[in-house]
Amino acid sequence: GAGVSQTPSNKVTEKGKYVELRCDPISGHTALYWYRQSLGQGPEFLIYFQGTGAADDSGLPNDRFFAVRPEGSVSTLKIQRTERGDSAVYLCASSETGGQKDTQYFGPGTRLTVL
Amino acid sequence: DAKTTQPTSMDCAEGRAANLPCNHSTISGNEYVYWYRQIHSQGPQYIIHGLKNNETNEMASLIITEDRKSSTLILPHATLRDTAVYYCIGTGTASKLTFGTGTRLQVTL
């Protein structure tokens, strides 16, 4: 079946602009995760949704970052007043129910470049 | 989450077994060990996971020591397509995965 998809695959924006990144999880998966990966580093956790609600947003770096999942399926990561340090690959993953025994499946990522 | 330690890089000849070690000496009794890999410019790909027993699937085998302080991922017949960064992750009670910097495996002819 279809895996996790993310759009756009690449996004170039200017410092100070607003961006939205979209994630379509595997159909039926109730848990959805966002991670961020800087060059040469492993992915870093940002936020975890269980259904429509954010169960853990401890990884969001500051209040410029916000994510929603209004119908419990598609999720959007929103970044306000982008800074050059926000440049990274943003990865989305989903799993059937959440929890440590539940395997997360990742999308291909969105490469964000802030000029 | 348990802290994991992996070698920075390893080489393996094509067709040979690749054995990737991971130390997770602080792992607690209910933490799983997960392995993912990331091929250049792609999202992480799930490989295998285990709790206490050794596990095998179509991609790899996972050998966990009896004291659970370390594990080894085995790719039985490495190919050039297995060149990637391999991450060993100990999951805690939280749902998030904590990635380290992983092992860069280079498979050569």
PDB file of C-alpha atoms in Angstrom:
ATOM      1  CA  GLY A   1       0.000   0.000   0.000  1.00  0.00           C
ATOM      2  CA  ALA A   2       0.925   3.671  -0.118  1.00  0.00           C
ATOM      3  CA  GLY A   3       3.515   4.852   2.337  1.00  0.00           C
ATOM      4  CA  VAL A   4       3.887   8.182   4.101  1.00  0.00           C
ATOM      5  CA  SER A   5       3.977  11.069   1.658  1.00  0.00           C
ATOM      6  CA  GLN A   6       5.219  14.603   2.202  1.00  0.00           C
ATOM      7  CA  THR A   7       4.803  17.742   0.158  1.00  0.00           C
ATOM      8  CA  PRO A   8       6.568  19.683  -1.108  1.00  0.00           C
ATOM      9  CA  SER A   9       9.765  17.681  -1.510  1.00  0.00           C
ATOM     10  CA  ASN A  10      11.759  20.907  -1.578  1.00  0.00           C
ATOM     11  CA  LYS A  11      10.897  24.371  -0.302  1.00  0.00           C
ATOM     12  CA  VAL A  12      13.045  27.465  -0.655  1.00  0.00           C
ATOM     13  CA  THR A  13      11.952  30.566   1.212  1.00  0.00           C
ATOM     14  CA  GLU A  14      13.337  33.854   2.423  1.00  0.00           C
ATOM     15  CA  LYS A  15      14.140  34.747   5.996  1.00  0.00           C
ATOM     16  CA  GLY A  16      11.068  36.022   7.796  1.00  0.00           C
ATOM     17  CA  LYS A  17       8.526  34.230   5.609  1.00  0.00           C
ATOM     18  CA  TYR A  18       5.875  31.722   6.701  1.00  0.00           C
ATOM     19  CA  VAL A  19       5.926  28.112   5.456  1.00  0.00           C
ATOM     20  CA  GLU A  20       3.652  25.097   5.682  1.00  0.00           C
ATOM     21  CA  LEU A  21       4.818  21.525   5.251  1.00  0.00           C
ATOM     22  CA  ARG A  22       2.301  18.723   4.685  1.00  0.00           C
ATOM     23  CA  CYS A  23       2.324  15.080   5.726  1.00  0.00           C
ATOM     24  CA  ASP A  24      -0.052  12.340   4.560  1.00  0.00           C
ATOM     25  CA  PRO A  25       0.336   9.326   6.864  1.00  0.00           C
ATOM     26  CA  ILE A  26      -0.331   5.697   6.032  1.00  0.00           C
ATOM     27  CA  SER A  27      -4.087   5.172   5.895  1.00  0.00           C
ATOM     28  CA  GLY A  28      -5.500   4.087   9.230  1.00  0.00           C
ATOM     29  CA  HIS A  29      -2.466   5.076  11.292  1.00  0.00           C
ATOM     30  CA  THR A  30      -3.567   7.026  14.358  1.00  0.00           C
ATOM     31  CA  ALA A  31      -0.101   8.146  15.454  1.00  0.00           C
ATOM     32  CA  LEU A  32       1.892  10.757  13.531  1.00  0.00           C
ATOM     33  CA  TYR A  33       5.317  12.201  14.259  1.00  0.00           C
ATOM     34  CA  TRP A  34       7.409  15.098  12.991  1.00  0.00           C
ATOM     35  CA  TYR A  35      11.213  15.083  13.119  1.00  0.00           C
ATOM     36  CA  ARG A  36      13.860  17.498  11.877  1.00  0.00           C
ATOM     37  CA  GLN A  37      17.246  16.477  10.480  1.00  0.00           C
ATOM     38  CA  SER A  38      20.145  18.872  10.116  1.00  0.00           C
ATOM     39  CA  LEU A  39      23.102  18.068   7.879  1.00  0.00           C
ATOM     40  CA  GLY A  40      25.264  15.296   9.284  1.00  0.00           C
ATOM     41  CA  GLN A  41      22.968  14.616  12.238  1.00  0.00           C
ATOM     42  CA  GLY A  42      20.342  12.031  13.042  1.00  0.00           C
ATOM     43  CA  PRO A  43      16.667  13.043  13.026  1.00  0.00           C
ATOM     44  CA  GLU A  44      15.450  14.984  16.089  1.00  0.00           C
ATOM     45  CA  PHE A  45      11.923  14.610  17.438  1.00  0.00           C
ATOM     46  CA  LEU A  46       9.598  17.602  17.203  1.00  0.00           C
ATOM     47  CA  ILE A  47       6.021  16.535  17.968  1.00  0.00           C
ATOM     48  CA  TYR A  48       3.787  13.457  18.240  1.00  0.00           C
ATOM     49  CA  PHE A  49       0.049  13.321  17.503  1.00  0.00           C
ATOM     50  CA  GLN A  50      -2.338  10.678  18.758  1.00  0.00           C
ATOM     51  CA  GLY A  51      -5.425  11.200  16.632  1.00  0.00           C
ATOM     52  CA  THR A  52      -6.168  14.913  16.429  1.00  0.00           C
ATOM     53  CA  GLY A  53      -4.338  15.927  19.578  1.00  0.00           C
ATOM     54  CA  ALA A  54      -0.669  16.638  20.204  1.00  0.00           C
ATOM     55  CA  ALA A  55       0.349  14.039  22.793  1.00  0.00           C
ATOM     56  CA  ASP A  56       3.939  15.289  23.061  1.00  0.00           C
ATOM     57  CA  ASP A  57       5.229  18.591  21.652  1.00  0.00           C
ATOM     58  CA  SER A  58       8.366  18.728  23.774  1.00  0.00           C
ATOM     59  CA  GLY A  59      10.645  18.817  20.739  1.00  0.00           C
ATOM     60  CA  LEU A  60       9.287  21.991  19.155  1.00  0.00           C
ATOM     61  CA  PRO A  61      12.201  24.444  19.411  1.00  0.00           C
ATOM     62  CA  ASN A  62      10.169  27.613  20.032  1.00  0.00           C
ATOM     63  CA  ASP A  63       6.774  29.208  19.499  1.00  0.00           C
ATOM     64  CA  ARG A  64       7.463  29.901  15.809  1.00  0.00           C
ATOM     65  CA  PHE A  65       6.797  26.205  15.196  1.00  0.00           C
ATOM     66  CA  PHE A  66       3.255  24.844  15.283  1.00  0.00           C
ATOM     67  CA  ALA A  67       1.622  21.686  13.946  1.00  0.00           C
ATOM     68  CA  VAL A  68      -1.977  20.614  13.458  1.00  0.00           C
ATOM     69  CA  ARG A  69      -3.851  17.456  12.562  1.00  0.00           C
ATOM     70  CA  PRO A  70      -7.480  18.578  12.534  1.00  0.00           C
ATOM     71  CA  GLU A  71      -9.136  15.402  11.251  1.00  0.00           C
ATOM     72  CA  GLY A  72      -6.688  12.861  12.622  1.00  0.00           C
ATOM     73  CA  SER A  73      -5.123  12.121   9.256  1.00  0.00           C
ATOM     74  CA  VAL A  74      -3.160  14.755   7.317  1.00  0.00           C
ATOM     75  CA  SER A  75      -0.872  16.973   9.369  1.00  0.00           C
ATOM     76  CA  THR A  76       0.644  20.365   8.630  1.00  0.00           C
ATOM     77  CA  LEU A  77       3.805  21.725  10.232  1.00  0.00           C
ATOM     78  CA  LYS A  78       3.792  25.515  10.244  1.00  0.00           C
ATOM     79  CA  ILE A  79       6.830  27.701  10.725  1.00  0.00           C
ATOM     80  CA  GLN A  80       6.440  31.448  11.218  1.00  0.00           C
ATOM     81  CA  ARG A  81       9.122  34.092  10.661  1.00  0.00           C
ATOM     82  CA  THR A  82      11.575  31.554   9.291  1.00  0.00           C
ATOM     83  CA  GLU A  83      15.249  31.884  10.168  1.00  0.00           C
ATOM     84  CA  ARG A  84      18.308  30.537   8.355  1.00  0.00           C
ATOM     85  CA  GLY A  85      18.792  28.067  11.211  1.00  0.00           C
ATOM     86  CA  ASP A  86      15.468  26.444  10.343  1.00  0.00           C
ATOM     87  CA  SER A  87      17.031  25.022   7.172  1.00  0.00           C
ATOM     88  CA  ALA A  88      16.856  21.243   7.469  1.00  0.00           C
ATOM     89  CA  VAL A  89      15.015  18.177   6.220  1.00  0.00           C
ATOM     90  CA  TYR A  90      11.661  17.828   7.946  1.00  0.00           C
ATOM     91  CA  LEU A  91      10.572  14.209   8.267  1.00  0.00           C
ATOM     92  CA  CYS A  92       7.145  12.828   9.024  1.00  0.00           C
ATOM     93  CA  ALA A  93       6.423   9.312  10.302  1.00  0.00           C
ATOM     94  CA  SER A  94       3.287   7.409  11.203  1.00  0.00           C
ATOM     95  CA  SER A  95       2.492   4.275  13.170  1.00  0.00           C
ATOM     96  CA  GLU A  96      -0.644   2.222  13.750  1.00  0.00           C
ATOM     97  CA  THR A  97      -1.369   3.106  17.352  1.00  0.00           C
ATOM     98  CA  GLY A  98       1.662   4.820  18.910  1.00  0.00           C
ATOM     99  CA  GLY A  99       3.761   3.505  21.787  1.00  0.00           C
ATOM    100  CA  GLN A 100       7.202   1.994  22.019  1.00  0.00           C
ATOM    101  CA  LYS A 101       6.211  -1.346  20.483  1.00  0.00           C
ATOM    102  CA  ASP A 102       4.726   0.287  17.414  1.00  0.00           C
ATOM    103  CA  THR A 103       6.965   0.655  14.368  1.00  0.00           C
ATOM    104  CA  GLN A 104       7.215   4.120  12.836  1.00  0.00           C
ATOM    105  CA  TYR A 105       7.313   4.426   9.053  1.00  0.00           C
ATOM    106  CA  PHE A 106       8.928   7.517   7.596  1.00  0.00           C
ATOM    107  CA  GLY A 107       8.193   9.643   4.568  1.00  0.00           C
ATOM    108  CA  PRO A 108      10.856  10.973   2.201  1.00  0.00           C
ATOM    109  CA  GLY A 109      11.037  14.352   3.933  1.00  0.00           C
ATOM    110  CA  THR A 110      10.756  17.985   2.887  1.00  0.00           C
ATOM    111  CA  ARG A 111      14.036  19.832   2.412  1.00  0.00           C
ATOM    112  CA  LEU A 112      13.553  23.393   3.670  1.00  0.00           C
ATOM    113  CA  THR A 113      16.087  26.041   2.704  1.00  0.00           C
ATOM    114  CA  VAL A 114      15.819  29.494   4.251  1.00  0.00           C
ATOM    115  CA  LEU A 115      17.836  32.107   2.375  1.00  0.00           C
TER     116      LEU A 115
ATOM    117  CA  ASP B   1      15.488   6.329  26.461  1.00  0.00           C
ATOM    118  CA  ALA B   2      18.646   4.272  26.659  1.00  0.00           C
ATOM    119  CA  LYS B   3      21.788   5.954  25.349  1.00  0.00           C
ATOM    120  CA  THR B   4      23.251   3.938  22.474  1.00  0.00           C
ATOM    121  CA  THR B   5      26.824   3.896  21.224  1.00  0.00           C
ATOM    122  CA  GLN B   6      27.787   2.836  17.704  1.00  0.00           C
ATOM    123  CA  PRO B   7      31.007   2.981  15.691  1.00  0.00           C
ATOM    124  CA  THR B   8      31.134   5.994  13.411  1.00  0.00           C
ATOM    125  CA  SER B   9      31.842   4.016  10.271  1.00  0.00           C
ATOM    126  CA  MET B  10      32.428   0.501   8.934  1.00  0.00           C
ATOM    127  CA  ASP B  11      33.350  -1.084   5.621  1.00  0.00           C
ATOM    128  CA  CYS B  12      32.118  -4.384   4.241  1.00  0.00           C
ATOM    129  CA  ALA B  13      32.876  -6.246   1.021  1.00  0.00           C
ATOM    130  CA  GLU B  14      29.907  -6.996  -1.195  1.00  0.00           C
ATOM    131  CA  GLY B  15      28.560 -10.493  -0.621  1.00  0.00           C
ATOM    132  CA  ARG B  16      29.995 -10.732   2.879  1.00  0.00           C
ATOM    133  CA  ALA B  17      28.028 -10.441   6.108  1.00  0.00           C
ATOM    134  CA  ALA B  18      27.914  -6.986   7.661  1.00  0.00           C
ATOM    135  CA  ASN B  19      27.879  -7.059  11.464  1.00  0.00           C
ATOM    136  CA  LEU B  20      26.976  -3.731  13.032  1.00  0.00           C
ATOM    137  CA  PRO B  21      27.403  -3.478  16.802  1.00  0.00           C
ATOM    138  CA  CYS B  22      25.498  -1.301  19.240  1.00  0.00           C
ATOM    139  CA  ASN B  23      26.091  -0.739  22.923  1.00  0.00           C
ATOM    140  CA  HIS B  24      23.056   0.102  25.061  1.00  0.00           C
ATOM    141  CA  SER B  25      24.273  -0.631  28.574  1.00  0.00           C
ATOM    142  CA  THR B  26      21.667   1.628  30.233  1.00  0.00           C
ATOM    143  CA  ILE B  27      18.685  -0.033  28.592  1.00  0.00           C
ATOM    144  CA  SER B  28      15.816  -0.832  30.945  1.00  0.00           C
ATOM    145  CA  GLY B  29      13.861  -4.053  31.032  1.00  0.00           C
ATOM    146  CA  ASN B  30      10.924  -2.906  28.943  1.00  0.00           C
ATOM    147  CA  GLU B  31      12.809  -0.936  26.298  1.00  0.00           C
ATOM    148  CA  TYR B  32      12.900  -2.264  22.767  1.00  0.00           C
ATOM    149  CA  VAL B  33      15.948  -2.038  20.507  1.00  0.00           C
ATOM    150  CA  TYR B  34      15.078  -0.697  17.066  1.00  0.00           C
ATOM    151  CA  TRP B  35      17.271  -0.511  13.978  1.00  0.00           C
ATOM    152  CA  TYR B  36      16.663   1.901  11.132  1.00  0.00           C
ATOM    153  CA  ARG B  37      18.805   2.831   8.172  1.00  0.00           C
ATOM    154  CA  GLN B  38      18.945   5.920   6.023  1.00  0.00           C
ATOM    155  CA  ILE B  39      20.136   5.838   2.466  1.00  0.00           C
ATOM    156  CA  HIS B  40      21.380   9.179   1.175  1.00  0.00           C
ATOM    157  CA  SER B  41      18.587  11.754   0.734  1.00  0.00           C
ATOM    158  CA  GLN B  42      15.831   9.364   1.795  1.00  0.00           C
ATOM    159  CA  GLY B  43      13.762   9.024   4.953  1.00  0.00           C
ATOM    160  CA  PRO B  44      14.796   6.458   7.589  1.00  0.00           C
ATOM    161  CA  GLN B  45      13.780   2.900   6.730  1.00  0.00           C
ATOM    162  CA  TYR B  46      12.719   0.445   9.428  1.00  0.00           C
ATOM    163  CA  ILE B  47      14.832  -2.727   9.534  1.00  0.00           C
ATOM    164  CA  ILE B  48      14.058  -4.765  12.633  1.00  0.00           C
ATOM    165  CA  HIS B  49      13.404  -4.563  16.366  1.00  0.00           C
ATOM    166  CA  GLY B  50      13.578  -6.810  19.412  1.00  0.00           C
ATOM    167  CA  LEU B  51      13.200  -6.952  23.170  1.00  0.00           C
ATOM    168  CA  LYS B  52      15.041  -9.995  24.524  1.00  0.00           C
ATOM    169  CA  ASN B  53      15.061 -12.715  21.904  1.00  0.00           C
ATOM    170  CA  ASN B  54      17.015 -12.762  18.678  1.00  0.00           C
ATOM    171  CA  GLU B  55      14.936 -11.753  15.686  1.00  0.00           C
ATOM    172  CA  THR B  56      15.161 -12.389  11.949  1.00  0.00           C
ATOM    173  CA  ASN B  57      13.240 -11.006   9.015  1.00  0.00           C
ATOM    174  CA  GLU B  58      13.754 -10.735   5.277  1.00  0.00           C
ATOM    175  CA  MET B  59      16.191  -7.860   5.688  1.00  0.00           C
ATOM    176  CA  ALA B  60      18.384  -8.745   8.632  1.00  0.00           C
ATOM    177  CA  SER B  61      18.965 -10.566  11.897  1.00  0.00           C
ATOM    178  CA  LEU B  62      19.194  -8.968  15.316  1.00  0.00           C
ATOM    179  CA  ILE B  63      21.260 -10.619  18.022  1.00  0.00           C
ATOM    180  CA  ILE B  64      20.697  -9.264  21.542  1.00  0.00           C
ATOM    181  CA  THR B  65      23.050 -10.327  24.338  1.00  0.00           C
ATOM    182  CA  GLU B  66      21.530 -12.095  27.308  1.00  0.00           C
ATOM    183  CA  ASP B  67      22.175  -9.113  29.597  1.00  0.00           C
ATOM    184  CA  ARG B  68      20.665  -6.831  26.895  1.00  0.00           C
ATOM    185  CA  LYS B  69      23.560  -4.394  27.162  1.00  0.00           C
ATOM    186  CA  SER B  70      24.463  -4.739  23.510  1.00  0.00           C
ATOM    187  CA  SER B  71      23.173  -6.003  20.196  1.00  0.00           C
ATOM    188  CA  THR B  72      24.396  -6.715  16.680  1.00  0.00           C
ATOM    189  CA  LEU B  73      22.575  -6.160  13.433  1.00  0.00           C
ATOM    190  CA  ILE B  74      23.565  -8.685  10.781  1.00  0.00           C
ATOM    191  CA  LEU B  75      23.047  -8.163   7.057  1.00  0.00           C
ATOM    192  CA  PRO B  76      23.862 -11.684   5.825  1.00  0.00           C
ATOM    193  CA  HIS B  77      24.947 -10.850   2.260  1.00  0.00           C
ATOM    194  CA  ALA B  78      25.665  -7.151   1.927  1.00  0.00           C
ATOM    195  CA  THR B  79      25.131  -5.474  -1.440  1.00  0.00           C
ATOM    196  CA  LEU B  80      26.065  -2.030  -2.697  1.00  0.00           C
ATOM    197  CA  ARG B  81      22.450  -0.974  -2.047  1.00  0.00           C
ATOM    198  CA  ASP B  82      23.018  -1.567   1.674  1.00  0.00           C
ATOM    199  CA  THR B  83      25.406   1.399   1.849  1.00  0.00           C
ATOM    200  CA  ALA B  84      23.676   3.701   4.332  1.00  0.00           C
ATOM    201  CA  VAL B  85      23.748   5.145   7.845  1.00  0.00           C
ATOM    202  CA  TYR B  86      22.450   2.601  10.352  1.00  0.00           C
ATOM    203  CA  TYR B  87      20.821   3.775  13.576  1.00  0.00           C
ATOM    204  CA  CYS B  88      20.380   1.701  16.734  1.00  0.00           C
ATOM    205  CA  ILE B  89      17.689   3.147  19.005  1.00  0.00           C
ATOM    206  CA  GLY B  90      16.538   2.158  22.464  1.00  0.00           C
ATOM    207  CA  THR B  91      12.918   3.186  22.920  1.00  0.00           C
ATOM    208  CA  GLY B  92      11.822   4.427  26.285  1.00  0.00           C
ATOM    209  CA  THR B  93       8.320   4.789  27.606  1.00  0.00           C
ATOM    210  CA  ALA B  94       7.806   7.712  25.277  1.00  0.00           C
ATOM    211  CA  SER B  95       6.709   7.193  21.707  1.00  0.00           C
ATOM    212  CA  LYS B  96       9.426   9.324  20.157  1.00  0.00           C
ATOM    213  CA  LEU B  97      12.590   7.848  18.651  1.00  0.00           C
ATOM    214  CA  THR B  98      15.904   9.323  19.795  1.00  0.00           C
ATOM    215  CA  PHE B  99      18.425   8.970  16.985  1.00  0.00           C
ATOM    216  CA  GLY B 100      22.160   9.248  17.516  1.00  0.00           C
ATOM    217  CA  THR B 101      24.637   9.784  14.702  1.00  0.00           C
ATOM    218  CA  GLY B 102      24.605   6.108  13.667  1.00  0.00           C
ATOM    219  CA  THR B 103      27.146   3.969  11.809  1.00  0.00           C
ATOM    220  CA  ARG B 104      27.983   4.823   8.233  1.00  0.00           C
ATOM    221  CA  LEU B 105      28.283   1.456   6.431  1.00  0.00           C
ATOM    222  CA  GLN B 106      30.152   1.488   3.150  1.00  0.00           C
ATOM    223  CA  VAL B 107      29.768  -1.672   1.050  1.00  0.00           C
ATOM    224  CA  THR B 108      32.536  -2.042  -1.516  1.00  0.00           C
ATOM    225  CA  LEU B 109      33.173  -4.253  -4.534  1.00  0.00           C
TER     226      LEU B 109
END
